[in-house]
mmCIF file of C-alpha atoms and ligand atoms in Angstrom:
data_model
loop_
_atom_site.group_PDB
_atom_site.id
_atom_site.type_symbol
_atom_site.label_atom_id
_atom_site.label_comp_id
_atom_site.label_asym_id
_atom_site.label_seq_id
_atom_site.Cartn_x
_atom_site.Cartn_y
_atom_site.Cartn_z
ATOM 1 C CA MET A 1 7.112 -6.915 21.676
ATOM 2 C CA THR A 2 10.852 -6.662 21.812
ATOM 3 C CA GLU A 3 12.260 -5.138 24.947
ATOM 4 C CA ILE A 4 15.988 -4.844 25.216
ATOM 5 C CA SER A 5 17.236 -5.118 28.758
ATOM 6 C CA SER A 6 19.283 -2.051 29.673
ATOM 7 C CA SER A 7 21.787 -4.196 31.522
ATOM 8 C CA ALA A 8 22.715 -6.157 28.407
ATOM 9 C CA SER A 9 25.061 -4.677 25.851
ATOM 10 C CA VAL A 10 23.575 -6.877 23.141
ATOM 11 C CA PRO A 11 20.048 -8.263 22.857
ATOM 12 C CA SER A 12 19.507 -11.907 23.713
ATOM 13 C CA LEU A 13 19.179 -14.233 20.746
ATOM 14 C CA ALA A 14 15.441 -14.666 21.335
ATOM 15 C CA ASP A 15 14.863 -10.898 21.548
ATOM 16 C CA SER A 16 17.039 -10.366 18.532
ATOM 17 C CA SER A 17 15.125 -12.910 16.440
ATOM 18 C CA SER A 18 11.800 -11.403 17.420
ATOM 19 C CA LEU A 19 13.128 -7.981 16.483
ATOM 20 C CA ALA A 20 14.500 -9.355 13.215
ATOM 21 C CA ALA A 21 11.082 -10.847 12.441
ATOM 22 C CA ARG A 22 9.389 -7.491 13.048
ATOM 23 C CA MET A 23 11.954 -5.744 10.883
ATOM 24 C CA LEU A 24 11.450 -8.205 8.032
ATOM 25 C CA GLU A 25 7.703 -7.723 8.325
ATOM 26 C CA LEU A 26 8.037 -3.935 8.017
ATOM 27 C CA ILE A 27 10.468 -4.147 5.110
ATOM 28 C CA ALA A 28 8.378 -6.759 3.287
ATOM 29 C CA GLY A 29 5.255 -4.639 3.750
ATOM 30 C CA GLY A 30 6.923 -1.478 2.450
ATOM 31 C CA GLN A 31 6.459 0.225 5.834
ATOM 32 C CA ALA A 32 10.160 0.854 6.396
ATOM 33 C CA THR A 33 12.997 1.241 3.929
ATOM 34 C CA SER A 34 15.870 2.451 6.103
ATOM 35 C CA ARG A 35 17.485 1.831 9.478
ATOM 36 C CA THR A 36 16.122 5.166 10.702
ATOM 37 C CA GLU A 37 12.554 4.263 9.749
ATOM 38 C CA LEU A 38 12.898 0.869 11.411
ATOM 39 C CA ALA A 39 14.108 2.531 14.617
ATOM 40 C CA GLU A 40 11.162 4.967 14.518
ATOM 41 C CA ARG A 41 8.496 2.360 13.784
ATOM 42 C CA LEU A 42 9.776 -0.092 16.371
ATOM 43 C CA GLY A 43 10.740 2.430 19.022
ATOM 44 C CA THR A 44 14.080 0.659 19.294
ATOM 45 C CA ALA A 45 17.557 2.153 19.683
ATOM 46 C CA ALA A 46 19.333 2.852 16.403
ATOM 47 C CA SER A 47 22.357 0.853 17.594
ATOM 48 C CA THR A 48 20.211 -2.244 18.181
ATOM 49 C CA ILE A 49 18.576 -1.846 14.771
ATOM 50 C CA SER A 50 21.953 -1.497 13.085
ATOM 51 C CA LEU A 51 23.263 -4.616 14.791
ATOM 52 C CA THR A 52 20.260 -6.637 13.656
ATOM 53 C CA VAL A 53 20.461 -5.233 10.118
ATOM 54 C CA GLN A 54 24.093 -6.380 9.985
ATOM 55 C CA ARG A 55 23.021 -9.864 10.997
ATOM 56 C CA LEU A 56 20.221 -9.990 8.436
ATOM 57 C CA VAL A 57 22.576 -8.748 5.717
ATOM 58 C CA ALA A 58 25.087 -11.433 6.706
ATOM 59 C CA GLN A 59 22.248 -13.935 6.393
ATOM 60 C CA GLY A 60 21.333 -12.733 2.917
ATOM 61 C CA LEU A 61 17.830 -11.976 4.204
ATOM 62 C CA VAL A 62 18.213 -8.230 3.767
ATOM 63 C CA ALA A 63 20.207 -6.208 1.249
ATOM 64 C CA GLU A 64 21.222 -2.609 1.809
ATOM 65 C CA GLU A 65 21.833 -0.539 -1.273
ATOM 66 C CA GLY A 66 21.481 2.880 -2.938
ATOM 67 C CA THR A 67 20.510 6.018 -1.067
ATOM 68 C CA HIS A 68 17.479 8.072 -0.144
ATOM 69 C CA ALA A 69 18.168 11.522 -1.576
ATOM 70 C CA SER A 70 14.652 12.953 -1.607
ATOM 71 C CA THR A 71 14.568 14.628 1.814
ATOM 72 C CA GLY A 72 17.757 16.632 1.244
ATOM 73 C CA GLY A 73 19.240 15.320 4.479
ATOM 74 C CA ARG A 74 22.126 12.950 4.871
ATOM 75 C CA PRO A 75 21.808 10.176 2.262
ATOM 76 C CA ARG A 76 20.550 6.911 3.757
ATOM 77 C CA LYS A 77 20.943 3.405 2.530
ATOM 78 C CA VAL A 78 17.796 1.701 1.339
ATOM 79 C CA LEU A 79 16.857 -1.670 2.796
ATOM 80 C CA ARG A 80 15.323 -4.403 0.697
ATOM 81 C CA LEU A 81 14.562 -7.985 1.392
ATOM 82 C CA GLY A 82 17.556 -10.026 0.389
ATOM 83 C CA GLY A 83 17.406 -12.067 -2.766
ATOM 84 C CA SER A 84 15.327 -9.150 -4.044
ATOM 85 C CA ASP A 85 14.388 -11.192 -7.096
ATOM 86 C CA GLY A 86 12.112 -13.248 -4.810
ATOM 87 C CA TYR A 87 8.394 -12.926 -5.450
ATOM 88 C CA ALA A 88 5.074 -14.488 -4.462
ATOM 89 C CA VAL A 89 2.194 -15.693 -6.577
ATOM 90 C CA ALA A 90 -1.133 -14.665 -5.082
ATOM 91 C CA ALA A 91 -4.788 -15.502 -5.567
ATOM 92 C CA ASP A 92 -7.938 -13.797 -4.310
ATOM 93 C CA LEU A 93 -10.712 -16.393 -4.495
ATOM 94 C CA GLY A 94 -14.348 -15.533 -5.112
ATOM 95 C CA GLY A 95 -17.377 -17.757 -5.642
ATOM 96 C CA SER A 96 -16.986 -18.120 -9.401
ATOM 97 C CA HIS A 97 -13.650 -16.537 -10.252
ATOM 98 C CA ALA A 98 -10.201 -15.803 -8.863
ATOM 99 C CA ARG A 99 -7.916 -12.840 -9.366
ATOM 100 C CA ILE A 100 -4.305 -13.856 -9.577
ATOM 101 C CA GLY A 101 -1.036 -11.950 -9.817
ATOM 102 C CA ILE A 102 2.595 -11.617 -8.830
ATOM 103 C CA VAL A 103 3.683 -9.572 -5.798
ATOM 104 C CA VAL A 104 7.265 -8.529 -5.071
ATOM 105 C CA SER A 105 8.752 -7.254 -1.829
ATOM 106 C CA GLY A 106 7.261 -3.863 -0.959
ATOM 107 C CA GLY A 107 3.928 -4.763 -2.552
ATOM 108 C CA SER A 108 4.285 -4.065 -6.285
ATOM 109 C CA LEU A 109 1.753 -6.109 -8.211
ATOM 110 C CA SER A 110 2.028 -7.356 -11.787
ATOM 111 C CA ASP A 111 0.625 -9.935 -14.195
ATOM 112 C CA VAL A 112 -2.898 -9.570 -12.792
ATOM 113 C CA SER A 113 -5.681 -11.533 -14.415
ATOM 114 C CA THR A 114 -9.058 -13.008 -13.581
ATOM 115 C CA VAL A 115 -9.498 -16.730 -14.102
ATOM 116 C CA PRO A 116 -12.536 -18.992 -13.674
ATOM 117 C CA PHE A 117 -12.667 -20.650 -10.268
ATOM 118 C CA SER A 118 -15.643 -22.444 -8.825
ATOM 119 C CA MET A 119 -15.862 -22.578 -5.045
ATOM 120 C CA ALA A 120 -18.702 -25.075 -5.460
ATOM 121 C CA ASP A 121 -16.290 -27.624 -6.994
ATOM 122 C CA GLY A 122 -14.928 -28.171 -3.483
ATOM 123 C CA PRO A 123 -11.395 -27.692 -2.192
ATOM 124 C CA GLU A 124 -9.416 -30.486 -3.857
ATOM 125 C CA THR A 125 -10.688 -29.905 -7.386
ATOM 126 C CA GLY A 126 -10.638 -26.130 -6.999
ATOM 127 C CA LEU A 127 -7.165 -25.920 -5.458
ATOM 128 C CA ASP A 128 -5.711 -28.415 -7.929
ATOM 129 C CA ARG A 129 -6.809 -26.212 -10.803
ATOM 130 C CA LEU A 130 -5.675 -23.052 -9.023
ATOM 131 C CA ALA A 131 -2.241 -24.515 -8.258
ATOM 132 C CA THR A 132 -1.763 -25.375 -11.943
ATOM 133 C CA ILE A 133 -2.703 -21.819 -12.958
ATOM 134 C CA LEU A 134 -0.383 -20.272 -10.345
ATOM 135 C CA GLY A 135 2.437 -22.624 -11.381
ATOM 136 C CA ASP A 136 1.989 -21.510 -15.009
ATOM 137 C CA LEU A 137 2.030 -17.881 -13.886
ATOM 138 C CA ALA A 138 5.380 -18.396 -12.129
ATOM 139 C CA GLU A 139 6.752 -20.237 -15.136
ATOM 140 C CA ARG A 140 5.736 -17.430 -17.503
ATOM 141 C CA ARG A 141 7.557 -14.903 -15.323
ATOM 142 C CA GLY A 142 10.747 -16.732 -16.147
ATOM 143 C CA SER A 143 13.043 -14.695 -13.907
ATOM 144 C CA GLY A 144 13.457 -14.422 -10.157
ATOM 145 C CA THR A 145 12.698 -16.911 -7.438
ATOM 146 C CA LEU A 146 9.235 -17.986 -6.420
ATOM 147 C CA ALA A 147 9.412 -17.511 -2.636
ATOM 148 C CA GLY A 148 5.859 -18.265 -1.558
ATOM 149 C CA VAL A 149 2.166 -18.513 -2.347
ATOM 150 C CA GLY A 150 -0.605 -16.347 -0.855
ATOM 151 C CA VAL A 151 -4.318 -17.100 -0.962
ATOM 152 C CA SER A 152 -7.259 -14.941 0.091
ATOM 153 C CA LEU A 153 -10.424 -16.849 0.994
ATOM 154 C CA PRO A 154 -13.975 -15.473 1.265
ATOM 155 C CA GLY A 155 -14.534 -17.098 4.662
ATOM 156 C CA PRO A 156 -13.050 -17.396 8.144
ATOM 157 C CA VAL A 157 -9.614 -19.011 8.374
ATOM 158 C CA ASP A 158 -7.909 -20.645 11.346
ATOM 159 C CA ILE A 159 -4.632 -18.814 11.001
ATOM 160 C CA SER A 160 -2.624 -21.293 13.065
ATOM 161 C CA SER A 161 -3.475 -24.229 10.797
ATOM 162 C CA GLY A 162 -4.358 -22.400 7.584
ATOM 163 C CA SER A 163 -7.667 -24.247 7.352
ATOM 164 C CA VAL A 164 -11.193 -23.031 6.675
ATOM 165 C CA LEU A 165 -13.654 -22.463 9.546
ATOM 166 C CA LEU A 166 -17.444 -22.651 9.192
ATOM 167 C CA PRO A 167 -17.710 -20.664 5.965
ATOM 168 C CA SER A 168 -21.221 -19.700 4.887
ATOM 169 C CA ARG A 169 -20.222 -19.169 1.250
ATOM 170 C CA MET A 170 -17.770 -22.045 0.815
ATOM 171 C CA PRO A 171 -19.861 -25.211 0.977
ATOM 172 C CA GLY A 172 -17.716 -28.335 1.350
ATOM 173 C CA TRP A 173 -14.637 -26.403 2.508
ATOM 174 C CA THR A 174 -15.176 -26.556 6.283
ATOM 175 C CA GLY A 175 -12.012 -27.765 8.033
ATOM 176 C CA PHE A 176 -10.070 -28.183 4.791
ATOM 177 C CA PRO A 177 -6.317 -27.574 5.389
ATOM 178 C CA VAL A 178 -5.803 -25.162 2.491
ATOM 179 C CA ARG A 179 -2.334 -24.071 3.567
ATOM 180 C CA THR A 180 -0.950 -27.568 4.134
ATOM 181 C CA TRP A 181 -2.426 -28.789 0.858
ATOM 182 C CA LEU A 182 -0.788 -25.965 -1.098
ATOM 183 C CA GLU A 183 2.519 -26.287 0.807
ATOM 184 C CA ASP A 184 2.649 -29.956 -0.123
ATOM 185 C CA ARG A 185 1.912 -29.086 -3.729
ATOM 186 C CA PHE A 186 4.427 -26.231 -4.091
ATOM 187 C CA GLY A 187 7.047 -27.219 -1.506
ATOM 188 C CA LEU A 188 7.124 -23.556 -0.463
ATOM 189 C CA PRO A 189 5.749 -21.390 2.370
ATOM 190 C CA VAL A 190 2.061 -20.628 1.819
ATOM 191 C CA ALA A 191 -0.006 -17.931 3.539
ATOM 192 C CA VAL A 192 -3.798 -18.199 3.781
ATOM 193 C CA ASP A 193 -6.158 -15.693 5.361
ATOM 194 C CA ASN A 194 -9.634 -14.279 4.907
ATOM 195 C CA ASP A 195 -10.297 -11.628 2.300
ATOM 196 C CA ALA A 196 -10.981 -8.705 4.658
ATOM 197 C CA ASN A 197 -7.744 -9.195 6.628
ATOM 198 C CA LEU A 198 -5.714 -9.383 3.434
ATOM 199 C CA MET A 199 -7.472 -6.365 1.946
ATOM 200 C CA ALA A 200 -6.535 -4.465 5.130
ATOM 201 C CA LEU A 201 -2.925 -5.645 4.920
ATOM 202 C CA GLY A 202 -2.637 -4.686 1.240
ATOM 203 C CA GLU A 203 -4.200 -1.262 1.756
ATOM 204 C CA HIS A 204 -2.066 -0.611 4.838
ATOM 205 C CA SER A 205 1.069 -1.150 2.732
ATOM 206 C CA VAL A 206 0.268 1.781 0.422
ATOM 207 C CA ARG A 207 -0.829 4.209 3.143
ATOM 208 C CA PRO A 208 1.434 6.554 5.107
ATOM 209 C CA ALA A 209 3.282 4.669 7.823
ATOM 210 C CA GLY A 210 1.767 7.050 10.396
ATOM 211 C CA ALA A 211 -1.707 5.527 9.880
ATOM 212 C CA ARG A 212 -1.050 2.592 12.205
ATOM 213 C CA GLN A 213 -4.664 1.999 13.307
ATOM 214 C CA SER A 214 -7.231 1.346 10.619
ATOM 215 C CA ILE A 215 -10.457 -0.409 9.787
ATOM 216 C CA THR A 216 -10.814 -1.727 6.236
ATOM 217 C CA VAL A 217 -14.303 -2.750 5.176
ATOM 218 C CA LYS A 218 -14.937 -5.196 2.396
ATOM 219 C CA ALA A 219 -18.544 -4.613 1.414
ATOM 220 C CA GLY A 220 -19.443 -7.166 -1.229
ATOM 221 C CA THR A 221 -21.822 -10.105 -1.178
ATOM 222 C CA GLY A 222 -21.068 -10.246 2.565
ATOM 223 C CA ILE A 223 -19.473 -7.644 4.809
ATOM 224 C CA GLY A 224 -16.033 -8.183 6.316
ATOM 225 C CA VAL A 225 -13.689 -5.950 8.248
ATOM 226 C CA GLY A 226 -9.919 -6.173 8.530
ATOM 227 C CA ILE A 227 -8.370 -4.440 11.519
ATOM 228 C CA ILE A 228 -4.860 -3.016 11.577
ATOM 229 C CA ALA A 229 -3.827 -2.297 15.175
ATOM 230 C CA ASP A 230 -0.442 -0.721 15.768
ATOM 231 C CA GLY A 231 0.595 -1.657 12.236
ATOM 232 C CA HIS A 232 -0.408 -5.350 12.472
ATOM 233 C CA VAL A 233 -3.443 -7.287 11.337
ATOM 234 C CA TYR A 234 -5.425 -7.861 14.526
ATOM 235 C CA ARG A 235 -7.256 -11.180 14.462
ATOM 236 C CA GLY A 236 -8.590 -11.507 17.981
ATOM 237 C CA ALA A 237 -8.611 -14.511 20.287
ATOM 238 C CA THR A 238 -10.245 -16.969 17.890
ATOM 239 C CA GLY A 239 -9.619 -15.271 14.564
ATOM 240 C CA CYS A 240 -13.016 -13.674 14.058
ATOM 241 C CA ALA A 241 -12.164 -10.076 15.001
ATOM 242 C CA GLY A 242 -13.846 -7.633 12.631
ATOM 243 C CA ASP A 243 -16.734 -9.939 11.822
ATOM 244 C CA ILE A 244 -19.294 -7.133 11.850
ATOM 245 C CA THR A 245 -21.483 -8.810 9.270
ATOM 246 C CA HIS A 246 -23.298 -10.689 12.066
ATOM 247 C CA VAL A 247 -23.771 -7.732 14.393
ATOM 248 C CA ARG A 248 -27.487 -7.524 15.097
ATOM 249 C CA ILE A 249 -29.237 -4.374 14.056
ATOM 250 C CA ASP A 250 -32.770 -3.355 15.095
ATOM 251 C CA THR A 251 -33.935 -2.458 11.615
ATOM 252 C CA ALA A 252 -33.187 -5.958 10.333
ATOM 253 C CA GLY A 253 -35.974 -7.420 12.461
ATOM 254 C CA ASP A 254 -36.173 -11.178 12.135
ATOM 255 C CA THR A 255 -34.777 -11.512 8.621
ATOM 256 C CA PRO A 256 -32.881 -14.829 8.524
ATOM 257 C CA CYS A 257 -29.128 -14.603 7.980
ATOM 258 C CA SER A 258 -26.634 -16.982 6.354
ATOM 259 C CA CYS A 259 -25.214 -17.658 9.846
ATOM 260 C CA GLY A 260 -28.473 -19.183 11.053
ATOM 261 C CA ASN A 261 -29.286 -16.214 13.274
ATOM 262 C CA THR A 262 -31.697 -13.403 12.455
ATOM 263 C CA GLY A 263 -31.445 -9.642 12.208
ATOM 264 C CA CYS A 264 -27.743 -9.417 11.288
ATOM 265 C CA LEU A 265 -26.241 -6.408 9.505
ATOM 266 C CA GLU A 266 -25.631 -8.734 6.552
ATOM 267 C CA THR A 267 -29.388 -9.065 6.012
ATOM 268 C CA VAL A 268 -29.825 -5.335 5.337
ATOM 269 C CA ALA A 269 -26.487 -3.965 4.124
ATOM 270 C CA SER A 270 -24.665 -6.638 2.064
ATOM 271 C CA GLY A 271 -24.750 -7.295 -1.648
ATOM 272 C CA ALA A 272 -26.674 -10.508 -0.938
ATOM 273 C CA ALA A 273 -29.264 -8.477 1.001
ATOM 274 C CA LEU A 274 -29.653 -5.972 -1.831
ATOM 275 C CA VAL A 275 -30.235 -8.817 -4.300
ATOM 276 C CA ARG A 276 -32.918 -10.244 -1.986
ATOM 277 C CA ILE A 277 -34.562 -6.841 -1.466
ATOM 278 C CA PHE A 278 -34.761 -6.171 -5.213
ATOM 279 C CA ARG A 279 -36.104 -9.624 -5.950
ATOM 280 C CA GLU A 280 -38.808 -9.162 -3.312
ATOM 281 C CA ARG A 281 -39.826 -6.067 -5.274
ATOM 282 C CA GLY A 282 -39.996 -8.084 -8.482
ATOM 283 C CA VAL A 283 -36.777 -6.715 -9.984
ATOM 284 C CA PRO A 284 -35.070 -9.624 -11.805
ATOM 285 C CA VAL A 285 -31.541 -9.372 -10.352
ATOM 286 C CA THR A 286 -29.397 -12.444 -9.700
ATOM 287 C CA SER A 287 -26.140 -11.035 -8.359
ATOM 288 C CA THR A 288 -24.579 -8.095 -6.523
ATOM 289 C CA LEU A 289 -23.191 -7.044 -9.897
ATOM 290 C CA ASP A 290 -26.751 -6.644 -11.237
ATOM 291 C CA VAL A 291 -27.537 -4.332 -8.319
ATOM 292 C CA ILE A 292 -24.355 -2.349 -8.997
ATOM 293 C CA ARG A 293 -25.423 -1.920 -12.631
ATOM 294 C CA LEU A 294 -28.855 -0.623 -11.608
ATOM 295 C CA ALA A 295 -27.384 1.860 -9.131
ATOM 296 C CA THR A 296 -24.710 2.961 -11.596
ATOM 297 C CA ASP A 297 -27.481 3.734 -14.089
ATOM 298 C CA ALA A 298 -28.857 6.134 -11.454
ATOM 299 C CA ASP A 299 -32.042 4.122 -11.031
ATOM 300 C CA PRO A 300 -33.668 6.134 -8.199
ATOM 301 C CA GLU A 301 -34.976 3.092 -6.334
ATOM 302 C CA ALA A 302 -31.602 1.367 -6.581
ATOM 303 C CA THR A 303 -29.773 4.467 -5.410
ATOM 304 C CA ARG A 304 -32.094 4.835 -2.438
ATOM 305 C CA THR A 305 -31.673 1.192 -1.460
ATOM 306 C CA VAL A 306 -27.900 1.358 -1.757
ATOM 307 C CA ARG A 307 -27.817 4.542 0.322
ATOM 308 C CA ARG A 308 -29.878 2.861 3.023
ATOM 309 C CA ALA A 309 -27.445 -0.071 3.071
ATOM 310 C CA GLY A 310 -24.565 2.377 3.538
ATOM 311 C CA HIS A 311 -26.451 4.030 6.367
ATOM 312 C CA TYR A 312 -26.837 0.707 8.236
ATOM 313 C CA LEU A 313 -23.187 -0.163 7.710
ATOM 314 C CA GLY A 314 -22.190 3.300 8.955
ATOM 315 C CA GLU A 315 -24.337 2.784 12.032
ATOM 316 C CA VAL A 316 -22.513 -0.401 13.028
ATOM 317 C CA LEU A 317 -19.133 1.027 12.013
ATOM 318 C CA SER A 318 -19.598 4.134 14.133
ATOM 319 C CA ALA A 319 -19.825 2.008 17.286
ATOM 320 C CA ASN A 320 -16.589 0.335 16.273
ATOM 321 C CA VAL A 321 -14.876 3.610 15.408
ATOM 322 C CA ASN A 322 -15.835 5.049 18.799
ATOM 323 C CA PHE A 323 -14.500 1.926 20.469
ATOM 324 C CA PHE A 324 -11.285 1.521 18.476
ATOM 325 C CA ASN A 325 -10.469 5.147 17.554
ATOM 326 C CA PRO A 326 -8.652 4.390 14.262
ATOM 327 C CA ASP A 327 -6.690 6.817 12.080
ATOM 328 C CA ALA A 328 -8.652 5.691 9.047
ATOM 329 C CA VAL A 329 -11.606 3.772 7.685
ATOM 330 C CA TYR A 330 -10.935 2.372 4.215
ATOM 331 C CA LEU A 331 -13.919 1.235 2.199
ATOM 332 C CA GLY A 332 -13.446 -1.629 -0.244
ATOM 333 C CA GLY A 333 -15.490 -4.318 -1.923
ATOM 334 C CA ILE A 334 -17.805 -3.889 -4.877
ATOM 335 C CA LEU A 335 -20.481 -1.874 -2.996
ATOM 336 C CA SER A 336 -17.835 0.733 -2.167
ATOM 337 C CA THR A 337 -17.544 1.538 -5.866
ATOM 338 C CA LEU A 338 -20.957 3.251 -5.515
ATOM 339 C CA GLU A 339 -20.770 6.877 -4.463
ATOM 340 C CA PRO A 340 -24.185 6.931 -2.696
ATOM 341 C CA PHE A 341 -23.073 3.962 -0.576
ATOM 342 C CA VAL A 342 -19.770 5.580 0.420
ATOM 343 C CA ALA A 343 -21.457 8.933 1.087
ATOM 344 C CA ALA A 344 -24.004 7.293 3.378
ATOM 345 C CA VAL A 345 -21.337 5.433 5.350
ATOM 346 C CA ARG A 346 -19.326 8.625 5.714
ATOM 347 C CA SER A 347 -22.245 10.784 6.869
ATOM 348 C CA GLN A 348 -23.388 8.125 9.327
ATOM 349 C CA LEU A 349 -19.876 7.910 10.782
ATOM 350 C CA TYR A 350 -19.778 11.664 11.316
ATOM 351 C CA GLU A 351 -23.235 11.580 12.847
ATOM 352 C CA GLY A 352 -22.742 8.508 15.022
ATOM 353 C CA CYS A 353 -19.204 9.018 16.340
ATOM 354 C CA HIS A 354 -17.863 11.196 19.094
ATOM 355 C CA PRO A 355 -16.237 14.302 17.554
ATOM 356 C CA LEU A 356 -12.882 13.286 19.029
ATOM 357 C CA ALA A 357 -13.068 10.008 17.097
ATOM 358 C CA THR A 358 -13.779 11.717 13.761
ATOM 359 C CA GLU A 359 -11.676 14.847 14.230
ATOM 360 C CA HIS A 360 -8.781 13.462 12.164
ATOM 361 C CA LEU A 361 -10.480 10.333 10.850
ATOM 362 C CA LEU A 362 -9.743 9.566 7.226
ATOM 363 C CA ILE A 363 -12.677 7.904 5.445
ATOM 364 C CA GLU A 364 -11.723 6.867 1.932
ATOM 365 C CA ARG A 365 -12.190 4.185 -0.655
ATOM 366 C CA VAL A 366 -9.337 1.664 -0.782
ATOM 367 C CA ARG A 367 -6.608 3.017 -3.048
ATOM 368 C CA LEU A 368 -5.746 -0.431 -4.356
ATOM 369 C CA GLY A 369 -9.358 -1.028 -5.392
ATOM 370 C CA ALA A 370 -10.043 -4.619 -6.426
ATOM 371 C CA ASP A 371 -6.340 -5.461 -6.028
ATOM 372 C CA ALA A 372 -6.053 -4.771 -2.296
ATOM 373 C CA GLY A 373 -6.673 -8.381 -1.243
ATOM 374 C CA LEU A 374 -4.312 -9.712 -3.888
ATOM 375 C CA VAL A 375 -1.498 -7.433 -2.724
ATOM 376 C CA GLY A 376 -2.181 -8.428 0.892
ATOM 377 C CA ALA A 377 -2.061 -12.137 0.015
ATOM 378 C CA GLY A 378 1.263 -11.692 -1.771
ATOM 379 C CA LEU A 379 2.752 -9.644 1.062
ATOM 380 C CA LEU A 380 1.684 -12.172 3.692
ATOM 381 C CA ALA A 381 3.227 -14.942 1.563
ATOM 382 C CA LEU A 382 6.511 -13.023 1.321
ATOM 383 C CA GLN A 383 6.484 -12.356 5.063
ATOM 384 C CA ARG A 384 5.923 -16.027 5.731
ATOM 385 C CA ALA A 385 8.654 -16.994 3.261
ATOM 386 C CA PHE A 386 11.201 -14.728 4.914
ATOM 387 C CA MET A 387 10.158 -15.716 8.427
ATOM 388 C CA THR A 388 10.589 -19.352 7.429
ATOM 389 C CA ALA A 389 14.047 -18.525 6.083
ATOM 390 C CA LEU A 390 14.892 -16.648 9.285
ATOM 391 C CA ASP A 391 13.608 -19.547 11.309
ATOM 392 C CA SER A 392 15.680 -22.117 9.456
ATOM 393 C CA ARG A 393 19.013 -20.320 9.500
ATOM 394 C CA SER A 394 21.348 -19.659 12.366
ATOM 395 C CA ILE A 395 22.160 -16.012 12.860
ATOM 396 C CA PRO A 396 25.892 -15.386 13.121
ATOM 397 C CA HIS A 397 26.691 -12.565 15.520
ATOM 398 C CA PRO A 398 29.337 -10.048 14.451
ATOM 399 C CA HIS A 399 30.959 -10.247 17.916
ATOM 400 C CA PRO A 400 29.990 -13.626 19.289
ATOM 401 C CA SER A 401 29.623 -13.754 23.047
ATOM 402 C CA PRO A 402 29.742 -17.004 24.996
ATOM 403 C CA SER A 403 26.119 -16.657 26.081
ATOM 404 C CA LEU A 404 24.888 -16.169 22.499
ATOM 405 C CA ALA A 405 27.021 -18.964 21.127
ATOM 406 C CA ALA A 406 25.626 -21.294 23.761
ATOM 407 C CA SER A 407 21.982 -20.600 23.022
ATOM 408 C CA PRO A 408 20.459 -23.522 21.193
ATOM 409 C CA SER A 409 17.235 -22.272 19.713
ATOM 410 C CA PRO A 410 16.078 -24.178 16.668
ATOM 411 C CA SER A 411 12.692 -22.500 16.496
ATOM 412 C CA ARG A 412 13.114 -18.979 17.694
ATOM 413 C CA VAL A 413 10.251 -17.300 15.892
ATOM 414 C CA PRO A 414 6.867 -18.582 17.010
ATOM 415 C CA ARG A 415 4.919 -19.875 14.031
ATOM 416 C CA ASN A 416 2.033 -17.545 14.619
ATOM 417 C CA HIS A 417 4.325 -14.542 14.734
ATOM 418 C CA VAL A 418 4.265 -14.635 10.961
ATOM 419 C CA HIS A 419 0.601 -13.833 10.943
ATOM 420 C CA ARG A 420 0.443 -10.942 13.307
HETATM 421 ZN ZN1 ZN B 1 -25.678 -13.464 10.587
#
């Protein structure tokens, strides 16, 4: 985190670049639109913020225009990412289809469509086809500048290399360098992360900036959690933070899980588990969608089973809510479209958490619905694009000092800073 030494009248170049990176991240994510908001979010002196904004404007990385008139106070200039015609193409990959769309700075999404995509085709065939589709999407847009590409994957991702790690639902993809492959293809910055993290990032961008700690659950075929800690995606030491799907739960007994272990939450509360449970009862379902249809038709057995799944998820979540004490739990993924599921999670959280943890806890479905991951992928791509631009340009100082002018620092922003 950026600390400005009180003895220095201006921040050091390294501090300043780290601060600039944080500011770009907040502006790109729609979490701050003015100098005042940046100062509040970052807990940094207004004078330091203003100095850095001047530098970013001089760089063409940030534009300052118009005014905020809504609060009735003194009009404020609105900050946007520079070259505000820049946009990202984004894709949220599933097992048999992909949602694609265009995301602009601040998170607005357009041109959304669902296209066939087969994970089972393997990475090279699948990504080749996807890249063609995304290229066509950018071409159809016709205006603006394609700044980056964002991809959400339904499996764990090594964020430092952008490659896939031991995915249970992506056979043939283990170790594949998705980011490098796409960067070579597009010649642009590419951001790759797992679906739950990107869903959390997308949802965070449309929530009040005060909700800086949140847990976003993607309850679909598997169960993933994206954690926002202090306004950032928290990934943990080895990138598997939030992987609650393999938390062991007593009720699950020795049911085998996709991870090779037994008794995981996934075996009793995921879409895949519900399909298995119904099939064991002789109900001819083949996908999570079939289960959703049954429950939506108010089939009593289906409703009961879905409610039980929500109860188990709530049980595991309540331990995490007690531990992490978030402002909010956002429920996404296809199972969260079912009211009995959401109601069961909510009641279990209230039952299983300390009252202090639930006193102000917001428990809601994701506002962005099925688009949350897509928005997150686009935002992460834009962040990465602007960080890359920041990284590659020198930052002229309005009042150059000898010490700043003498600081050679070709790579001031750590690569992984982009992904925080
Ligand atoms: Zn497991």
